[in-house]
PDB file of C-alpha atoms in Angstrom:
ATOM      1  CA  MET A   1     174.151 155.450-129.463  1.00 49.00           C
ATOM      2  CA  SER A   2     177.677 155.730-129.479  1.00 53.00           C
ATOM      3  CA  ASP A   3     177.656 156.204-125.707  1.00 56.00           C
ATOM      4  CA  LYS A   4     175.705 153.085-125.329  1.00 54.00           C
ATOM      5  CA  ARG A   5     178.035 151.313-127.613  1.00 52.00           C
ATOM      6  CA  ARG A   6     180.995 152.556-125.794  1.00 52.00           C
ATOM      7  CA  SER A   7     179.588 151.495-122.448  1.00 52.00           C
ATOM      8  CA  ALA A   8     178.683 148.015-123.871  1.00 49.00           C
ATOM      9  CA  ASP A   9     182.149 147.686-125.345  1.00 53.00           C
ATOM     10  CA  ALA A  10     183.594 148.780-122.055  1.00 50.00           C
ATOM     11  CA  ALA A  11     181.492 146.191-120.197  1.00 48.00           C
ATOM     12  CA  THR A  12     182.587 143.510-122.614  1.00 50.00           C
ATOM     13  CA  GLU A  13     186.178 144.528-122.293  1.00 50.00           C
ATOM     14  CA  SER A  14     185.989 144.468-118.521  1.00 50.00           C
ATOM     15  CA  ASP A  15     184.639 140.898-118.673  1.00 55.00           C
ATOM     16  CA  LYS A  16     187.563 139.866-120.777  1.00 55.00           C
ATOM     17  CA  PRO A  17     190.612 138.951-118.812  1.00 55.00           C
ATOM     18  CA  ILE A  18     193.594 141.018-119.332  1.00 54.00           C
ATOM     19  CA  LEU A  19     196.329 138.924-120.777  1.00 50.00           C
ATOM     20  CA  SER A  20     199.762 139.916-120.024  1.00 54.00           C
ATOM     21  CA  GLY A  21     201.586 137.055-121.674  1.00 56.00           C
ATOM     22  CA  PRO A  22     202.084 133.303-122.282  1.00 65.00           C
ATOM     23  CA  ILE A  23     202.431 132.460-118.578  1.00 74.00           C
ATOM     24  CA  GLU A  24     198.964 133.614-117.784  1.00 88.00           C
ATOM     25  CA  GLU A  25     197.570 131.794-120.784  1.00 87.00           C
ATOM     26  CA  GLU A  26     198.998 128.514-119.551  1.00 88.00           C
ATOM     27  CA  ALA A  27     197.650 129.156-116.065  1.00 89.00           C
ATOM     28  CA  LEU A  28     194.289 129.904-117.576  1.00 90.00           C
ATOM     29  CA  ARG A  29     194.415 126.719-119.630  1.00 90.00           C
ATOM     30  CA  ALA A  30     195.378 124.684-116.556  1.00 91.00           C
ATOM     31  CA  ASP A  31     192.560 126.361-114.611  1.00 92.00           C
ATOM     32  CA  ARG A  32     190.187 125.598-117.456  1.00 93.00           C
ATOM     33  CA  ASP A  33     191.291 121.947-117.611  1.00 94.00           C
ATOM     34  CA  LEU A  34     190.961 121.611-113.839  1.00 94.00           C
ATOM     35  CA  THR A  35     187.491 123.125-113.966  1.00 95.00           C
ATOM     36  CA  ARG A  36     186.528 120.759-116.766  1.00 94.00           C
ATOM     37  CA  GLU A  37     187.832 117.789-114.795  1.00 95.00           C
ATOM     38  CA  GLU A  38     185.960 118.856-111.653  1.00 94.00           C
ATOM     39  CA  LEU A  39     182.834 119.422-113.701  1.00 92.00           C
ATOM     40  CA  GLY A  40     183.249 115.974-115.281  1.00 91.00           C
ATOM     41  CA  GLN A  41     183.586 114.387-111.848  1.00 93.00           C
ATOM     42  CA  THR A  42     180.543 116.250-110.594  1.00 92.00           C
ATOM     43  CA  VAL A  43     178.544 115.138-113.630  1.00 89.00           C
ATOM     44  CA  SER A  44     179.765 111.538-113.130  1.00 87.00           C
ATOM     45  CA  GLU A  45     178.756 111.633-109.471  1.00 86.00           C
ATOM     46  CA  LEU A  46     175.345 113.040-110.310  1.00 84.00           C
ATOM     47  CA  THR A  47     174.908 110.452-113.064  1.00 82.00           C
ATOM     48  CA  ALA A  48     175.888 107.688-110.681  1.00 76.00           C
ATOM     49  CA  LYS A  49     173.403 108.938-108.092  1.00 79.00           C
ATOM     50  CA  LEU A  50     170.661 109.131-110.697  1.00 81.00           C
ATOM     51  CA  ASP A  51     171.535 105.686-112.162  1.00 76.00           C
ATOM     52  CA  VAL A  52     169.249 103.581-109.913  1.00 78.00           C
ATOM     53  CA  LYS A  53     169.639 100.466-112.044  1.00 81.00           C
ATOM     54  CA  GLY A  54     173.429 100.675-111.916  1.00 77.00           C
ATOM     55  CA  ARG A  55     173.426 101.311-108.166  1.00 76.00           C
ATOM     56  CA  ALA A  56     171.057  98.338-107.688  1.00 83.00           C
ATOM     57  CA  GLN A  57     173.368  96.109-109.730  1.00 85.00           C
ATOM     58  CA  ASP A  58     176.363  97.303-107.721  1.00 83.00           C
ATOM     59  CA  LYS A  59     174.493  96.538-104.498  1.00 85.00           C
ATOM     60  CA  LEU A  60     173.479  93.154-105.919  1.00 88.00           C
ATOM     61  CA  HIS A  61     177.095  92.318-106.796  1.00 89.00           C
ATOM     62  CA  GLU A  62     178.256  93.478-103.383  1.00 91.00           C
ATOM     63  CA  THR A  63     175.603  91.346-101.642  1.00 92.00           C
ATOM     64  CA  ALA A  64     176.448  88.354-103.832  1.00 91.00           C
ATOM     65  CA  ASP A  65     180.153  88.714-102.994  1.00 92.00           C
ATOM     66  CA  THR A  66     179.318  88.920 -99.299  1.00 93.00           C
ATOM     67  CA  ALA A  67     177.083  85.836 -99.567  1.00 92.00           C
ATOM     68  CA  ARG A  68     179.820  83.905-101.404  1.00 92.00           C
ATOM     69  CA  ALA A  69     182.341  84.838 -98.746  1.00 92.00           C
ATOM     70  CA  LYS A  70     179.971  83.762 -95.952  1.00 92.00           C
ATOM     71  CA  ALA A  71     179.158  80.519 -97.789  1.00 91.00           C
ATOM     72  CA  ALA A  72     182.868  79.780 -98.158  1.00 92.00           C
ATOM     73  CA  GLU A  73     183.420  80.487 -94.455  1.00 92.00           C
ATOM     74  CA  THR A  74     180.444  78.271 -93.534  1.00 93.00           C
ATOM     75  CA  ALA A  75     181.659  75.452 -95.785  1.00 91.00           C
ATOM     76  CA  GLU A  76     185.133  75.720 -94.294  1.00 92.00           C
ATOM     77  CA  ALA A  77     183.722  75.650 -90.746  1.00 90.00           C
ATOM     78  CA  ALA A  78     181.488  72.683 -91.638  1.00 91.00           C
ATOM     79  CA  ALA A  79     184.442  70.800 -93.123  1.00 91.00           C
ATOM     80  CA  GLU A  80     186.443  71.477 -89.971  1.00 92.00           C
ATOM     81  CA  LYS A  81     183.569  70.298 -87.742  1.00 91.00           C
ATOM     82  CA  THR A  82     183.152  67.201 -89.918  1.00 92.00           C
ATOM     83  CA  ALA A  83     186.850  66.400 -89.639  1.00 91.00           C
ATOM     84  CA  GLN A  84     186.694  66.833 -85.860  1.00 92.00           C
ATOM     85  CA  ALA A  85     183.614  64.602 -85.663  1.00 91.00           C
ATOM     86  CA  LYS A  86     185.303  61.930 -87.791  1.00 92.00           C
ATOM     87  CA  GLU A  87     188.382  62.063 -85.610  1.00 93.00           C
ATOM     88  CA  ALA A  88     186.292  61.784 -82.432  1.00 91.00           C
ATOM     89  CA  ALA A  89     184.293  58.884 -83.894  1.00 92.00           C
ATOM     90  CA  SER A  90     187.498  57.135 -84.920  1.00 92.00           C
ATOM     91  CA  ARG A  91     188.909  57.558 -81.406  1.00 93.00           C
ATOM     92  CA  LYS A  92     185.699  56.238 -79.858  1.00 92.00           C
ATOM     93  CA  ALA A  93     185.635  53.275 -82.244  1.00 92.00           C
ATOM     94  CA  THR A  94     189.247  52.438 -81.402  1.00 93.00           C
ATOM     95  CA  GLU A  95     188.527  52.694 -77.682  1.00 92.00           C
ATOM     96  CA  ALA A  96     185.423  50.502 -78.062  1.00 92.00           C
ATOM     97  CA  LYS A  97     187.385  47.949 -80.083  1.00 92.00           C
ATOM     98  CA  GLU A  98     190.118  47.827 -77.447  1.00 92.00           C
ATOM     99  CA  ALA A  99     187.542  47.487 -74.667  1.00 91.00           C
ATOM    100  CA  ALA A 100     185.802  44.684 -76.580  1.00 92.00           C
ATOM    101  CA  SER A 101     189.149  42.926 -77.076  1.00 92.00           C
ATOM    102  CA  ARG A 102     189.871  43.173 -73.350  1.00 92.00           C
ATOM    103  CA  LYS A 103     186.415  41.878 -72.466  1.00 92.00           C
ATOM    104  CA  THR A 104     186.779  39.030 -74.956  1.00 92.00           C
ATOM    105  CA  ALA A 105     190.158  38.060 -73.522  1.00 91.00           C
ATOM    106  CA  GLU A 106     188.721  38.199 -69.988  1.00 92.00           C
ATOM    107  CA  ALA A 107     185.722  36.090 -71.043  1.00 92.00           C
ATOM    108  CA  LYS A 108     188.005  33.541 -72.747  1.00 91.00           C
ATOM    109  CA  GLU A 109     190.155  33.338 -69.629  1.00 92.00           C
ATOM    110  CA  ALA A 110     187.100  32.896 -67.397  1.00 91.00           C
ATOM    111  CA  ALA A 111     185.663  30.248 -69.735  1.00 90.00           C
ATOM    112  CA  SER A 112     189.006  28.463 -69.829  1.00 90.00           C
ATOM    113  CA  GLN A 113     189.168  28.441 -66.040  1.00 91.00           C
ATOM    114  CA  LYS A 114     185.584  27.177 -65.781  1.00 91.00           C
ATOM    115  CA  ALA A 115     186.280  24.495 -68.394  1.00 89.00           C
ATOM    116  CA  ALA A 116     189.372  23.390 -66.480  1.00 89.00           C
ATOM    117  CA  LYS A 117     187.355  23.220 -63.251  1.00 90.00           C
ATOM    118  CA  ALA A 118     184.557  21.323 -65.011  1.00 89.00           C
ATOM    119  CA  LYS A 119     187.078  18.917 -66.537  1.00 90.00           C
ATOM    120  CA  GLN A 120     188.668  18.350 -63.155  1.00 91.00           C
ATOM    121  CA  ALA A 121     185.255  17.795 -61.558  1.00 89.00           C
ATOM    122  CA  ALA A 122     184.282  15.364 -64.345  1.00 88.00           C
ATOM    123  CA  GLU A 123     187.512  13.436 -63.916  1.00 90.00           C
ATOM    124  CA  GLU A 124     186.898  13.232 -60.177  1.00 91.00           C
ATOM    125  CA  LYS A 125     183.329  11.993 -60.783  1.00 90.00           C
ATOM    126  CA  ALA A 126     184.597   9.456 -63.327  1.00 87.00           C
ATOM    127  CA  GLN A 127     187.181   8.185 -60.851  1.00 91.00           C
ATOM    128  CA  GLN A 128     184.499   7.931 -58.167  1.00 91.00           C
ATOM    129  CA  ALA A 129     182.219   6.048 -60.604  1.00 86.00           C
ATOM    130  CA  LYS A 130     185.064   3.686 -61.525  1.00 87.00           C
ATOM    131  CA  ALA A 131     185.798   3.089 -57.881  1.00 89.00           C
ATOM    132  CA  GLN A 132     182.114   2.365 -57.189  1.00 89.00           C
ATOM    133  CA  ALA A 133     181.955   0.083 -60.239  1.00 82.00           C
ATOM    134  CA  ARG A 134     185.033  -1.807 -58.997  1.00 84.00           C
ATOM    135  CA  GLU A 135     183.472  -2.166 -55.577  1.00 87.00           C
ATOM    136  CA  LEU A 136     180.265  -3.519 -57.130  1.00 83.00           C
ATOM    137  CA  VAL A 137     182.214  -5.901 -59.353  1.00 77.00           C
ATOM    138  CA  GLU A 138     184.207  -7.079 -56.357  1.00 81.00           C
ATOM    139  CA  LYS A 139     181.028  -7.586 -54.312  1.00 81.00           C
ATOM    140  CA  ALA A 140     179.396  -9.411 -57.224  1.00 77.00           C
ATOM    141  CA  GLU A 141     182.466 -11.615 -57.680  1.00 72.00           C
ATOM    142  CA  ALA A 142     182.583 -12.310 -53.974  1.00 79.00           C
ATOM    143  CA  ALA A 143     178.923 -13.335 -53.953  1.00 80.00           C
ATOM    144  CA  THR A 144     179.091 -15.302 -57.199  1.00 76.00           C
ATOM    145  CA  PRO A 145     180.553 -18.789 -57.272  1.00 81.00           C
ATOM    146  CA  GLU A 146     183.963 -19.138 -58.917  1.00 80.00           C
ATOM    147  CA  PRO A 147     182.833 -21.175 -61.981  1.00 82.00           C
ATOM    148  CA  VAL A 148     180.203 -18.533 -62.915  1.00 79.00           C
ATOM    149  CA  VAL A 149     182.739 -15.701 -62.511  1.00 76.00           C
ATOM    150  CA  GLU A 150     185.198 -17.592 -64.707  1.00 83.00           C
ATOM    151  CA  ARG A 151     182.525 -18.164 -67.367  1.00 82.00           C
ATOM    152  CA  GLY A 152     181.600 -14.444 -67.278  1.00 81.00           C
ATOM    153  CA  ARG A 153     185.236 -13.478 -67.816  1.00 82.00           C
ATOM    154  CA  GLN A 154     185.438 -15.799 -70.818  1.00 85.00           C
ATOM    155  CA  VAL A 155     182.279 -14.271 -72.339  1.00 80.00           C
ATOM    156  CA  THR A 156     183.640 -10.782 -71.740  1.00 83.00           C
ATOM    157  CA  ASP A 157     186.936 -11.687 -73.447  1.00 85.00           C
ATOM    158  CA  VAL A 158     185.079 -13.109 -76.454  1.00 81.00           C
ATOM    159  CA  ALA A 159     182.894 -10.013 -76.643  1.00 80.00           C
ATOM    160  CA  ARG A 160     185.976  -7.800 -76.612  1.00 84.00           C
ATOM    161  CA  ARG A 161     187.711  -9.792 -79.357  1.00 88.00           C
ATOM    162  CA  GLN A 162     184.668 -10.289 -81.592  1.00 87.00           C
ATOM    163  CA  PRO A 163     182.204  -7.427 -81.108  1.00 85.00           C
ATOM    164  CA  VAL A 164     180.396  -8.057 -84.415  1.00 87.00           C
ATOM    165  CA  ALA A 165     179.607 -11.658 -83.548  1.00 83.00           C
ATOM    166  CA  VAL A 166     178.351 -10.652 -80.103  1.00 81.00           C
ATOM    167  CA  ALA A 167     176.181  -7.933 -81.651  1.00 86.00           C
ATOM    168  CA  GLY A 168     174.734 -10.474 -84.115  1.00 88.00           C
ATOM    169  CA  VAL A 169     173.972 -12.953 -81.321  1.00 85.00           C
ATOM    170  CA  ALA A 170     172.357 -10.173 -79.258  1.00 86.00           C
ATOM    171  CA  ALA A 171     170.203  -9.136 -82.221  1.00 90.00           C
ATOM    172  CA  LEU A 172     169.177 -12.772 -82.822  1.00 90.00           C
ATOM    173  CA  ALA A 173     168.299 -13.189 -79.154  1.00 90.00           C
ATOM    174  CA  ALA A 174     166.212  -9.995 -79.230  1.00 92.00           C
ATOM    175  CA  LEU A 175     164.368 -11.318 -82.316  1.00 91.00           C
ATOM    176  CA  VAL A 176     163.621 -14.650 -80.658  1.00 93.00           C
ATOM    177  CA  VAL A 177     162.331 -12.893 -77.524  1.00 92.00           C
ATOM    178  CA  TRP A 178     160.115 -10.630 -79.635  1.00 92.00           C
ATOM    179  CA  TRP A 179     158.725 -13.619 -81.587  1.00 92.00           C
ATOM    180  CA  ILE A 180     157.972 -15.545 -78.406  1.00 93.00           C
ATOM    181  CA  LEU A 181     156.193 -12.578 -76.835  1.00 91.00           C
ATOM    182  CA  ARG A 182     154.126 -12.079 -79.961  1.00 89.00           C
ATOM    183  CA  ARG A 183     153.017 -15.672 -80.052  1.00 89.00           C
ATOM    184  CA  ARG A 184     151.939 -15.537 -76.427  1.00 88.00           C
ATOM    185  CA  ARG A 185     149.770 -12.508 -77.021  1.00 88.00           C
ATOM    186  CA  ALA A 186     148.098 -14.033 -80.042  1.00 76.00           C
TER     187      ALA A 186
END
């Protein structure tokens, strides 16, 4: 058994590293720490791959962030389009207002010209009517004897000076005529 023991001790001793001093111990410690760190990273990576819930939440957060970014871009683009549309509408409204003002001014000018022409035509017609009335008066005066013309002028002067009295006399005369006509019918 001693051979077996010796060979087992020899195998154990060969598995043990031969230490030659403090430098190798530090290198071994650094190697050990590095191996531990790599092992920790490998375990973390494997844990992360096996953590379906965590990966789903990460994907959810990533998708939500992407959606927020797209929504912000869309809102920004919509605000820009809205501003452009408002500006275009404002320009169109201003142009329409200016066009309406021009048309109104043109219509006023045309109406003013037509009114002036109508006024001129009315004045011409009035002058023609006055001239015809004068001619008729002159013909009537020429055909009427002088005492009747003189009496007519006197009545006209009285009517001009006292219109209320003339109106009263005319009303009284109309009443008398109505009464006479009524009596004849009855």
